[in-house]
Coordinates of C-alpha atoms in Angstrom, one line a residue:
S918 CA 1.3 7.0 -14.3
E919 CA -1.1 5.5 -12.1
L920 CA -1.9 8.8 -12.5
Y921 CA -3.8 9.9 -16.0
S922 CA -5.7 6.9 -18.2
Y923 CA -5.7 7.4 -21.4
T924 CA -8.8 9.3 -21.3
E925 CA -7.1 12.6 -20.1
E926 CA -3.4 12.0 -23.1
P927 CA -5.3 15.0 -25.0
E928 CA -5.4 17.3 -21.9
L929 CA -1.6 16.9 -21.7
S930 CA -0.5 19.0 -25.0
T931 CA -3.8 21.5 -23.9
N932 CA -1.4 22.2 -20.5
Q933 CA 1.4 22.4 -22.8
R934 CA 0.0 25.1 -25.4
C935 CA -1.5 26.9 -22.4
F936 CA 2.6 27.2 -20.5
E937 CA 3.6 27.8 -24.1
E938 CA 1.0 30.8 -25.1
D939 CA 1.8 32.7 -22.3
F940 CA 5.3 31.9 -21.3
H941 CA 6.3 33.1 -25.0
A942 CA 3.9 36.2 -23.6
Q943 CA 5.9 37.1 -21.0
V944 CA 9.7 35.4 -21.9
Q945 CA 11.1 36.7 -25.5
G946 CA 13.7 33.4 -27.3
R947 CA 14.0 31.3 -24.4
R948 CA 13.1 28.4 -23.1
W949 CA 12.0 27.5 -19.3
L950 CA 15.6 25.6 -19.0
E951 CA 17.6 28.4 -20.1
L952 CA 16.5 30.5 -17.3
D953 CA 18.3 30.8 -14.1
G954 CA 17.4 30.5 -10.7
A955 CA 15.6 34.4 -9.7
Q956 CA 13.9 33.8 -13.4
Q957 CA 12.4 30.9 -12.8
K958 CA 11.1 32.4 -9.4
A959 CA 9.8 35.7 -11.2
Y960 CA 7.7 33.4 -13.6
V961 CA 6.5 31.9 -11.6
M962 CA 5.6 34.6 -8.9
H963 CA 3.8 35.8 -12.4
L964 CA 1.9 32.7 -12.3
L965 CA 0.8 32.7 -9.2
D966 CA -0.9 36.1 -9.7
G967 CA -2.7 34.9 -12.6
L968 CA -4.8 33.3 -9.9
E969 CA -6.1 35.8 -7.8
V970 CA -8.2 36.2 -10.5
V971 CA -12.4 36.2 -10.6
N972 CA -12.2 35.1 -14.1
R973 CA -12.8 31.6 -13.9
D974 CA -11.1 30.2 -17.7
R975 CA -8.8 32.4 -17.0
R976 CA -7.3 30.5 -13.3
L977 CA -7.4 27.4 -15.3
R978 CA -5.3 27.8 -18.3
V979 CA -2.9 29.7 -15.7
A980 CA -3.2 26.2 -13.3
R981 CA -2.5 23.8 -15.9
A982 CA 0.3 25.8 -17.0
I983 CA 1.4 24.9 -13.5
L984 CA 0.7 21.8 -13.7
Y985 CA 2.5 21.1 -17.3
L986 CA 5.6 22.7 -14.9
A987 CA 5.2 20.5 -12.7
Q988 CA 4.8 17.6 -15.2
G989 CA 8.3 18.5 -16.3
V990 CA 8.4 20.2 -19.5
F991 CA 8.6 17.8 -21.4
G992 CA 7.7 19.7 -24.3
D993 CA 11.6 20.7 -23.9
C994 CA 13.1 17.9 -23.0
D995 CA 15.1 14.7 -24.5
N996 CA 14.5 12.0 -22.5
E997 CA 12.5 10.7 -19.8
G998 CA 15.7 11.0 -17.1
D999 CA 15.6 15.6 -17.7
V1000 CA 11.4 15.2 -17.6
L1001 CA 11.9 13.6 -14.0
H1002 CA 14.6 15.8 -13.3
W1003 CA 12.5 19.0 -13.8
S1004 CA 9.8 17.9 -11.9
R1005 CA 10.8 17.5 -9.1
H1006 CA 12.7 20.9 -9.3
N1007 CA 10.5 23.1 -10.5
S1008 CA 8.5 21.0 -7.3
F1009 CA 10.0 22.3 -5.1
L1010 CA 10.7 25.6 -6.7
L1011 CA 6.1 25.7 -6.9
Y1012 CA 6.6 24.8 -2.5
Q1013 CA 8.9 27.4 -1.9
L1014 CA 7.2 30.0 -3.6
G1015 CA 3.6 29.4 -1.9
T1016 CA 1.6 27.6 -5.0
F1017 CA 1.0 24.3 -2.5
T1018 CA -1.3 27.2 -0.1
A1019 CA -2.4 28.8 -2.9
F1020 CA -3.8 25.1 -4.5
L1021 CA -5.3 24.5 -1.5
E1022 CA -7.5 27.2 -1.4
L1023 CA -9.1 26.8 -4.5
L1024 CA -9.0 23.3 -3.9
N1025 CA -11.6 24.6 -0.8
M1026 CA -13.2 26.6 -3.1
E1027 CA -14.2 23.8 -6.0
I1028 CA -14.9 21.5 -3.2
D1029 CA -17.6 24.2 -2.1
N1030 CA -18.7 25.1 -5.6
S1031 CA -22.5 24.2 -5.0
Q1032 CA -23.3 25.0 -8.6
A1033 CA -20.8 22.5 -9.8
C1034 CA -23.0 19.8 -7.7
S1035 CA -25.7 20.8 -8.3
S1036 CA -25.2 20.7 -12.0
A1037 CA -23.8 17.8 -11.7
L1038 CA -26.3 16.2 -9.6
R1039 CA -29.3 17.3 -12.6
K1040 CA -26.5 15.4 -15.5
P1041 CA -28.1 11.6 -16.3
A1042 CA -23.7 11.2 -17.0
I1043 CA -21.2 12.3 -15.1
S1044 CA -17.8 12.5 -17.8
L1045 CA -14.2 13.5 -17.8
A1046 CA -15.9 16.9 -18.5
D1047 CA -17.0 18.0 -15.5
S1048 CA -14.0 17.7 -13.2
T1049 CA -11.1 19.8 -15.0
E1050 CA -10.6 22.0 -12.5
L1051 CA -10.4 19.3 -9.4
R1052 CA -8.3 17.5 -11.6
V1053 CA -6.3 20.2 -12.4
L1054 CA -5.8 21.1 -8.9
L1055 CA -5.3 17.5 -7.7
S1056 CA -3.0 16.7 -10.1
V1057 CA -0.6 19.7 -9.4
M1058 CA -0.6 18.4 -5.4
Y1059 CA -0.1 15.0 -5.8
L1060 CA 2.6 15.9 -8.0
M1061 CA 4.5 18.0 -5.1
V1062 CA 4.1 15.6 -2.6
E1063 CA 5.4 12.6 -4.4
N1064 CA 8.7 15.0 -5.4
I1065 CA 9.1 16.4 -2.4
R1066 CA 8.2 12.6 -0.2
V1067 CA 10.7 11.7 -1.7
E1068 CA 14.1 11.1 -0.6
Q1069 CA 17.9 11.3 -2.9
E1070 CA 21.3 11.4 -1.9
T1071 CA 21.9 14.4 -4.0
D1072 CA 19.5 16.7 -2.4
P1073 CA 20.5 20.0 -0.9
P1074 CA 20.1 21.1 2.6
E1075 CA 17.5 23.5 1.6
W1076 CA 15.4 21.2 0.3
K1077 CA 15.5 18.9 3.3
T1078 CA 14.5 21.4 4.5
C1079 CA 11.6 22.4 2.9
R1080 CA 10.6 19.0 2.8
E1081 CA 10.5 18.3 7.3
T1082 CA 8.9 21.9 6.6
F1083 CA 5.9 20.1 4.4
R1084 CA 5.8 17.2 6.3
M1085 CA 4.9 19.6 9.5
E1086 CA 2.1 21.4 7.4
L1087 CA 0.8 18.3 5.9
G1088 CA 0.8 16.6 9.6
F1089 CA -0.4 19.2 12.5
P1090 CA -3.0 22.2 11.8
V1091 CA -1.1 25.0 10.6
H1092 CA -3.2 27.1 8.6
T1093 CA -6.8 25.6 9.2
E1094 CA -8.1 24.5 12.2
E1095 CA -7.4 20.5 10.6
P1096 CA -4.5 18.5 8.2
F1097 CA -4.4 18.7 5.0
A1098 CA -5.7 14.5 5.1
L1099 CA -8.9 15.5 7.0
L1100 CA -10.3 17.5 3.7
L1101 CA -9.6 14.3 1.6
F1102 CA -11.6 12.4 3.6
T1103 CA -14.2 14.3 3.1
M1104 CA -14.3 15.0 0.3
V1105 CA -15.0 11.0 -0.4
T1106 CA -17.7 11.3 2.6
K1107 CA -19.4 14.0 -0.1
F1108 CA -18.7 11.7 -2.9
C1109 CA -20.1 8.6 -1.0
S1110 CA -23.3 10.2 -0.1
G1111 CA -24.4 12.1 -3.6
H1112 CA -24.2 15.5 -3.5
A1113 CA -21.0 15.6 -5.2
P1114 CA -20.8 12.6 -7.8
H1115 CA -18.9 14.0 -9.6
F1116 CA -15.5 14.7 -7.7
P1117 CA -12.3 13.1 -9.1
M1118 CA -12.1 10.2 -6.5
K1119 CA -9.3 8.1 -8.2
K1120 CA -7.5 11.5 -8.2
V1121 CA -8.5 12.2 -4.8
L1122 CA -7.7 8.4 -3.1
L1123 CA -4.2 9.0 -4.3
L1124 CA -3.1 11.8 -3.1
L1125 CA -4.5 10.9 0.4
W1126 CA -2.1 7.3 0.3
K1127 CA 0.5 9.5 -0.7
V1128 CA -0.4 12.8 2.0
L1129 CA -1.0 9.7 4.6
L1130 CA 2.4 7.7 3.9
F1131 CA 4.1 11.4 3.6
T1132 CA 3.1 12.8 6.7
L1133 CA 2.5 9.3 8.5
G1134 CA 5.5 7.3 7.3
G1135 CA 6.0 4.1 5.2
F1136 CA 7.1 1.1 6.7
E1137 CA 11.0 1.3 7.5
A1138 CA 9.4 4.9 9.2
L1139 CA 7.3 2.4 11.1
Q1140 CA 9.9 0.0 12.7
G1141 CA 12.1 2.9 13.6
M1142 CA 9.6 4.4 15.3
K1143 CA 8.3 0.9 16.9
V1144 CA 12.3 0.6 18.2
R1145 CA 12.4 3.8 19.7
K1146 CA 9.1 2.5 21.7
R1147 CA 9.5 0.1 22.9
E1148 CA 13.3 1.5 24.4
E1149 CA 11.2 3.7 26.2
M1150 CA 9.3 1.4 28.0
G1151 CA 11.9 -0.1 28.2
L1152 CA 11.4 -2.9 26.7
P1153 CA 14.0 -5.7 24.9
P1154 CA 14.2 -5.2 20.9
L1155 CA 12.7 -7.0 18.2
P1156 CA 14.2 -9.7 17.2
E1157 CA 13.8 -9.4 13.9
D1158 CA 11.6 -6.7 11.4
S1159 CA 9.1 -9.6 9.8
I1160 CA 8.0 -7.0 7.5
Q1161 CA 11.7 -7.4 5.7
V1162 CA 11.4 -11.7 6.4
V1163 CA 7.6 -10.6 4.7
R1164 CA 10.1 -9.5 1.8
G1165 CA 12.1 -12.4 1.2
M1166 CA 9.2 -14.5 1.0
R1167 CA 8.2 -16.1 -2.0
A1168 CA 4.9 -14.7 -3.0
A1169 CA 2.0 -17.9 -3.0
S1170 CA 0.9 -20.0 -6.0
P1171 CA -2.2 -18.0 -6.8
P1172 CA -4.9 -21.2 -6.1
T1173 CA -5.7 -24.3 -9.0
Y1174 CA -8.9 -25.1 -10.2
S1175 CA -10.5 -28.4 -11.3
I1176 CA -9.4 -28.9 -14.8
E1177 CA -5.4 -28.4 -13.7
L1178 CA -6.4 -30.9 -10.6
V1179 CA -7.4 -33.5 -13.6
E1180 CA -4.5 -32.6 -15.6
Q1181 CA -1.5 -33.6 -13.1
Q1182 CA -3.5 -36.9 -12.0
Q1183 CA -3.4 -38.0 -15.7
K1184 CA 0.3 -37.4 -15.7
R1185 CA 0.6 -39.0 -12.0
G1186 CA -0.8 -42.0 -13.9
H1187 CA 1.1 -42.3 -17.1
R1188 CA 4.4 -41.8 -15.2
S1189 CA 7.1 -42.4 -17.3
R1190 CA 10.2 -43.6 -16.6
R1191 CA 13.5 -41.3 -16.6
P1192 CA 17.0 -41.3 -16.7
L1193 CA 18.7 -42.0 -12.9
L1194 CA 20.6 -38.8 -13.9
K1195 CA 17.6 -36.4 -14.5
Q1196 CA 16.6 -37.6 -11.3
D1197 CA 19.0 -37.5 -9.5
S1198 CA 19.2 -33.7 -10.3
L1199 CA 15.5 -33.4 -9.0
D1200 CA 16.5 -34.5 -5.9
I1201 CA 19.3 -31.7 -5.3
Y1202 CA 16.9 -29.1 -6.7
N1203 CA 13.7 -30.4 -4.1
E1204 CA 16.8 -30.4 -1.5
K1205 CA 17.7 -26.8 -2.3
D1206 CA 14.2 -25.7 -1.9
P1207 CA 13.6 -24.4 1.0
F1208 CA 9.8 -24.5 0.8
K1209 CA 9.0 -27.7 -0.6
N1210 CA 5.7 -29.2 0.3
D1211 CA 7.0 -32.0 2.5
E1212 CA 3.4 -33.3 2.6
A1213 CA 2.5 -33.5 -1.0
G1214 CA 6.3 -35.6 -1.5
V1215 CA 4.8 -38.5 0.8
D1216 CA 2.5 -39.1 -1.3
E1217 CA 4.8 -38.8 -4.3
D1218 CA 7.1 -40.9 -2.8
D1219 CA 4.7 -44.2 -2.3
N1220 CA 3.7 -44.1 -5.1
D1221 CA 7.6 -44.2 -6.6
D1222 CA 8.1 -47.4 -4.7
V1223 CA 5.1 -49.5 -5.7
D1224 CA 6.1 -48.6 -9.2
S1225 CA 8.3 -48.1 -9.9
G1226 CA 10.8 -49.6 -7.2
I1227 CA 12.2 -53.4 -9.7
E1228 CA 13.0 -50.3 -12.0
G1229 CA 15.1 -48.2 -9.6
E1230 CA 16.8 -51.7 -9.1
L1231 CA 18.5 -51.9 -13.3
D1232 CA 19.0 -48.5 -13.6
L1233 CA 21.9 -49.3 -10.9
M1234 CA 23.0 -52.4 -13.5
D1235 CA 22.7 -50.1 -17.0
R1236 CA 24.0 -47.5 -15.5
D1237 CA 27.1 -46.8 -17.4
T1238 CA 24.7 -48.4 -20.4
I1239 CA 22.6 -45.9 -20.4
V1240 CA 23.8 -42.9 -18.5
P1241 CA 27.4 -41.4 -20.0
T1242 CA 31.0 -40.9 -18.3
V1243 CA 30.4 -38.3 -16.3
P1244 CA 34.0 -35.8 -15.9
A1245 CA 36.1 -36.2 -12.7
Q1246 CA 36.7 -32.6 -13.0
R1247 CA 33.5 -32.0 -11.8
P1248 CA 33.5 -29.6 -9.2
P1249 CA 31.4 -31.6 -6.3
I1250 CA 27.8 -30.5 -6.4
E1251 CA 27.3 -28.0 -2.5
R1252 CA 24.5 -29.2 -0.5
V1253 CA 22.6 -26.3 1.1
S1254 CA 20.4 -27.6 4.8
F1255 CA 17.6 -24.9 5.7
P1256 CA 15.8 -24.9 9.4
K1257 CA 12.4 -26.1 9.3
G1258 CA 9.6 -23.6 10.7
L1259 CA 8.8 -20.9 10.3
P1260 CA 11.2 -17.6 8.9
W1261 CA 10.5 -15.7 11.9
A1262 CA 11.2 -15.8 15.5
P1263 CA 8.0 -17.2 17.1
K1264 CA 6.4 -15.3 20.5
V1265 CA 5.4 -16.4 23.7
R1266 CA 3.3 -14.5 26.0
Q1267 CA 3.0 -14.8 29.4
K1268 CA 0.1 -15.6 28.9
D1269 CA 0.6 -18.7 27.0
I1270 CA 3.2 -19.6 30.2
E1271 CA 0.8 -19.4 32.4
Q1272 CA -1.9 -21.4 31.0
F1273 CA 1.0 -24.2 30.0
L1274 CA 1.8 -24.3 33.5
E1275 CA -1.8 -24.7 35.2
A1276 CA -2.5 -27.7 33.2
S1277 CA 1.4 -28.7 33.6
R1278 CA 0.7 -29.0 37.7
N1279 CA -3.7 -29.9 37.0
K1280 CA -2.2 -33.3 35.6
F1281 CA 0.8 -34.1 38.2
I1282 CA -0.5 -32.1 40.9
G1283 CA -3.5 -32.3 41.7
F1284 CA -3.4 -27.7 42.3
T1285 CA -2.4 -24.5 41.0
L1286 CA -0.5 -22.0 42.3
G1287 CA -2.0 -19.4 39.7
Q1288 CA -0.1 -16.5 38.2
D1289 CA 3.1 -18.4 39.4
T1290 CA 5.4 -18.7 36.5
E1291 CA 8.5 -19.7 39.2
T1292 CA 7.4 -22.4 40.6
L1293 CA 8.0 -25.7 39.5
I1294 CA 7.9 -28.5 42.4
G1295 CA 6.4 -31.7 41.9
L1296 CA 6.4 -31.6 38.2
P1297 CA 8.8 -33.6 35.9
R1298 CA 11.7 -32.6 34.5
P1299 CA 10.3 -32.1 30.4
I1300 CA 8.1 -29.7 32.2
H1301 CA 11.0 -27.7 33.6
E1302 CA 12.8 -27.9 29.9
S1303 CA 9.4 -26.4 28.3
V1304 CA 9.0 -23.4 30.8
K1305 CA 12.4 -22.9 30.6
T1306 CA 12.4 -23.1 26.2
L1307 CA 8.9 -20.9 26.5
K1308 CA 10.9 -18.4 28.9
Q1309 CA 13.2 -17.8 26.5
H1310 CA 11.2 -16.8 23.4
K1311 CA 8.8 -14.6 25.7
Y1312 CA 7.8 -11.3 24.2
V1313 CA 5.7 -7.9 26.0
S1314 CA 4.2 -5.9 23.1
I1315 CA 3.6 -2.8 23.3
S1316 CA -0.3 -3.2 23.0
D1317 CA 0.1 -5.4 26.5
I1318 CA 2.2 -2.3 28.0
Q1319 CA -1.0 0.5 26.7
I1320 CA -3.2 -1.7 28.0
K1321 CA -1.8 -2.2 31.5
N1322 CA -1.2 1.8 31.9
E1323 CA -5.2 1.6 30.7
E1324 CA -6.6 -0.3 33.2
E1325 CA -4.2 1.2 36.2
L1326 CA -5.9 4.8 35.3
E1327 CA -9.2 3.9 35.9
K1328 CA -8.8 1.8 38.7
C1329 CA -6.6 5.0 40.1
P1330 CA -7.3 8.1 38.4
M1331 CA -7.2 10.6 41.5
S1332 CA -4.0 9.6 42.4
L1333 CA -2.2 8.8 39.2
G1334 CA -3.5 11.8 36.9
E1335 CA -3.9 13.2 33.6
E1336 CA -2.8 11.0 31.4
E1337 CA 0.3 12.6 28.5
V1338 CA -0.3 12.1 24.9
Q1339 CA 2.3 12.7 23.4
E1340 CA 1.5 14.7 20.1
T1341 CA 2.5 13.3 16.6
P1342 CA 1.5 13.4 13.4
C1343 CA -0.7 9.9 13.9
E1344 CA -2.5 11.6 17.3
I1345 CA -3.4 14.3 15.6
L1346 CA -4.9 12.9 12.7
Y1347 CA -7.0 10.4 14.6
R1348 CA -8.3 13.2 17.6
A1349 CA -9.2 14.8 13.9
M1350 CA -11.0 11.6 12.2
L1351 CA -12.5 10.7 15.4
Y1352 CA -16.1 12.0 15.0
N1353 CA -16.7 11.5 11.6
L1354 CA -14.8 7.6 11.5
P1355 CA -17.1 5.9 11.0
Q1356 CA -18.5 7.9 7.8
Y1357 CA -15.0 7.6 6.4
M1358 CA -14.4 3.9 7.1
I1359 CA -17.9 2.5 5.2
G1360 CA -17.1 5.9 2.3
L1361 CA -13.8 3.9 1.6
L1362 CA -15.7 0.4 1.4
K1363 CA -17.8 2.0 -0.7
I1364 CA -15.7 2.3 -3.0
L1365 CA -13.4 -0.7 -3.0
L1366 CA -17.1 -2.9 -2.9
A1367 CA -17.6 -0.8 -6.3
A1368 CA -14.3 -1.4 -7.6
A1369 CA -14.4 -4.8 -7.2
P1370 CA -15.3 -7.8 -9.7
T1371 CA -18.3 -9.6 -10.1
S1372 CA -20.5 -10.6 -12.5
K1373 CA -23.3 -8.8 -11.0
A1374 CA -24.7 -5.6 -12.5
K1375 CA -24.7 -3.4 -9.1
T1376 CA -27.3 -1.4 -9.8
D1377 CA -27.1 0.2 -5.8
S1378 CA -23.8 0.7 -5.8
I1379 CA -22.1 4.9 -6.4
N1380 CA -19.9 6.0 -9.9
I1381 CA -16.9 5.2 -10.0
L1382 CA -15.6 6.1 -13.5
A1383 CA -16.9 9.7 -13.6
D1384 CA -13.1 10.8 -14.3
V1385 CA -12.7 8.5 -17.0
L1386 CA -15.1 8.2 -18.9
P1387 CA -14.8 10.6 -22.3
E1388 CA -17.3 13.4 -23.2
E1389 CA -18.4 11.7 -26.3
M1390 CA -18.5 7.7 -26.0
P1391 CA -15.9 6.2 -28.7
I1392 CA -16.8 5.2 -31.6
T1393 CA -14.0 2.5 -33.2
V1394 CA -12.3 -0.2 -32.3
L1395 CA -8.9 1.2 -30.9
Q1396 CA -11.8 3.8 -28.8
S1397 CA -13.2 0.3 -27.1
M1398 CA -10.7 -1.5 -26.4
K1399 CA -8.8 1.9 -24.9
L1400 CA -11.8 2.4 -22.8
G1401 CA -12.2 -0.8 -21.5
I1402 CA -8.3 -0.7 -20.6
D1403 CA -8.9 2.8 -18.7
V1404 CA -11.7 1.2 -16.4
N1405 CA -9.8 -2.1 -15.7
R1406 CA -7.5 0.2 -14.8
H1407 CA -8.9 2.8 -13.0
K1408 CA -10.6 -0.3 -11.2
E1409 CA -7.4 -1.8 -10.2
I1410 CA -6.0 2.0 -9.3
I1411 CA -8.4 2.6 -6.8
V1412 CA -8.5 -0.7 -5.0
K1413 CA -4.6 -0.7 -4.7
S1414 CA -4.7 3.0 -3.3
I1415 CA -7.2 2.1 -0.9
S1416 CA -5.8 -1.1 0.2
A1417 CA -2.7 0.6 0.9
L1418 CA -4.3 3.0 3.3
L1419 CA -6.4 1.0 5.4
L1420 CA -3.2 -0.3 5.9
L1421 CA -1.4 2.7 6.7
L1422 CA -4.2 3.4 9.2
L1423 CA -4.3 0.1 10.8
K1424 CA -0.4 -0.6 11.7
H1425 CA 0.1 2.9 12.8
F1426 CA -2.7 3.2 15.1
K1427 CA -2.3 0.2 16.6
L1428 CA 1.9 2.0 17.0
N1429 CA 0.3 5.3 18.5
H1430 CA -2.2 3.0 21.2
I1431 CA -3.7 -0.3 20.4
Y1432 CA -7.1 1.0 21.5
Q1433 CA -7.2 3.9 18.2
F1434 CA -6.8 0.5 15.8
E1435 CA -9.4 -1.3 17.8
Y1436 CA -11.7 1.4 17.1
V1437 CA -11.3 1.1 13.6
S1438 CA -10.9 -2.0 13.3
Q1439 CA -14.7 -2.3 14.8
H1440 CA -16.2 0.1 12.1
L1441 CA -14.3 -1.8 9.1
V1442 CA -15.8 -5.2 10.7
F1443 CA -19.5 -3.7 11.0
A1444 CA -19.2 -2.3 7.4
N1445 CA -18.5 -5.7 6.0
C1446 CA -15.0 -5.2 5.6
I1447 CA -13.8 -8.6 5.4
P1448 CA -16.7 -10.5 3.2
L1449 CA -15.0 -7.6 1.5
I1450 CA -11.8 -8.7 1.2
L1451 CA -12.1 -12.5 0.4
K1452 CA -14.2 -11.4 -2.4
F1453 CA -11.0 -10.1 -4.1
F1454 CA -9.1 -13.3 -3.3
N1455 CA -12.1 -15.3 -4.5
Q1456 CA -11.3 -14.4 -8.3
N1457 CA -9.2 -15.8 -10.9
I1458 CA -6.1 -14.1 -9.8
M1459 CA -3.7 -14.8 -12.4
S1460 CA -5.5 -13.1 -15.3
Y1461 CA -6.5 -10.1 -13.0
I1462 CA -3.4 -9.6 -12.9
T1463 CA -2.1 -9.9 -16.3
A1464 CA -4.8 -7.6 -17.9
K1465 CA -2.9 -6.3 -21.0
N1466 CA -2.9 -2.6 -19.7
R1467 CA -1.4 -1.4 -23.0
Y1468 CA -2.3 -0.9 -26.3
S1469 CA -0.5 -1.1 -29.4

């Protein structure tokens, strides 16, 4: 649903009409769901032949028919599950017959279409109609990537083979000299430079996000690659998966505002007398809460001791009259104890142990022994125990090994020879992005800035609403409400896709080589990425995430 907007809703029926007109002319009295595999392949080949014609309108009608197939022929289905099933089935069928390659050629033609670019530059206001062909092409490619990317247990063996082949085609430069993701990055920079303001940037960013997720892998695949790489380097296994630990933690509460703080102070000043049984249940709840703030609890306990000390004695004396008799059959209350501290294991570097021993030797002995971490003569017994504890939690990262190898290569370049670099999808992508990497990062942050919530009018920012504004401005109240919802939802999806893009790139580049990660991070910092992220955290999160995105 993130791929489409409410403004594009009439185009769904247009896609259906284009498919049904051509399909009924080729197949008489049958539906798509009633055809066997050979007949479906024959009709798809007929549609692919229609993409080779010179007539632009004819190509667009055929592309809309293919998009209707990728959307799951919703006109012939009875429920949502059938639509999802046929969308997945048709995506694999389209890929097996070479549809993605044909659409890639059409996408290159549309990117290089100077007539469309100059027409968009001359217009005072760009609308949804200026990017019709690009939106259709990108929608088909997005649906194919997303449906083929997701694995299911019921997938036949040929689908699994198609998935691996598709991943190789997207990650490695098979047909062209560059990966497919680099073409999408080029569209981002061309849009941000102002040469192609009609590009549907939301669809481009969503497709780029899914392509990187497919070729590089998500967090689960990244954790598996990290485990394998540590084994190859002879390092001990990871103590835990930090992503899984964070997923099990409670979400952070939004910051309190001044009005809420005043209300809390008023409630604390007028504390009412509570029955003892209710207070007991509250205590039990607090004991079970692993995320209870101990510091805040100290202040409340102090206030309770001042104004309720005598009341507590009276409550104990009058307990039989205030609280009804509790049945004896009540099961005993379970008291759960939670360990205090961070939910993940601590990590100690070799440098931390050296600094601790250096400070201890200067204090107790008066001189240091450099990087020697084994000699503990002259140090008291507690220092011995501290060093033992630090060594138990010693952690050597992959980055440390990579930095050490680079330093050795710089010292002895002739004796060690040339470094062997493994040809992974991440390495190939970084090599392709390296020449224009600053422009790619600046382009992403420009779009992120244009989607940032602000109270000031941004006149110098780029227009990211070209693929959501209709040709005619809304007249009725309902149309205005739909357009307002569309614009807010459009910006949210762009922010989500760019955030996921940057996070994926940083994590995979850090695993591939620490210097690649530092180079990308350096350009993000130079482009003021940190203040931009803080700008998002500074807004009213509750009103932002509870925005109504549907109308009735």
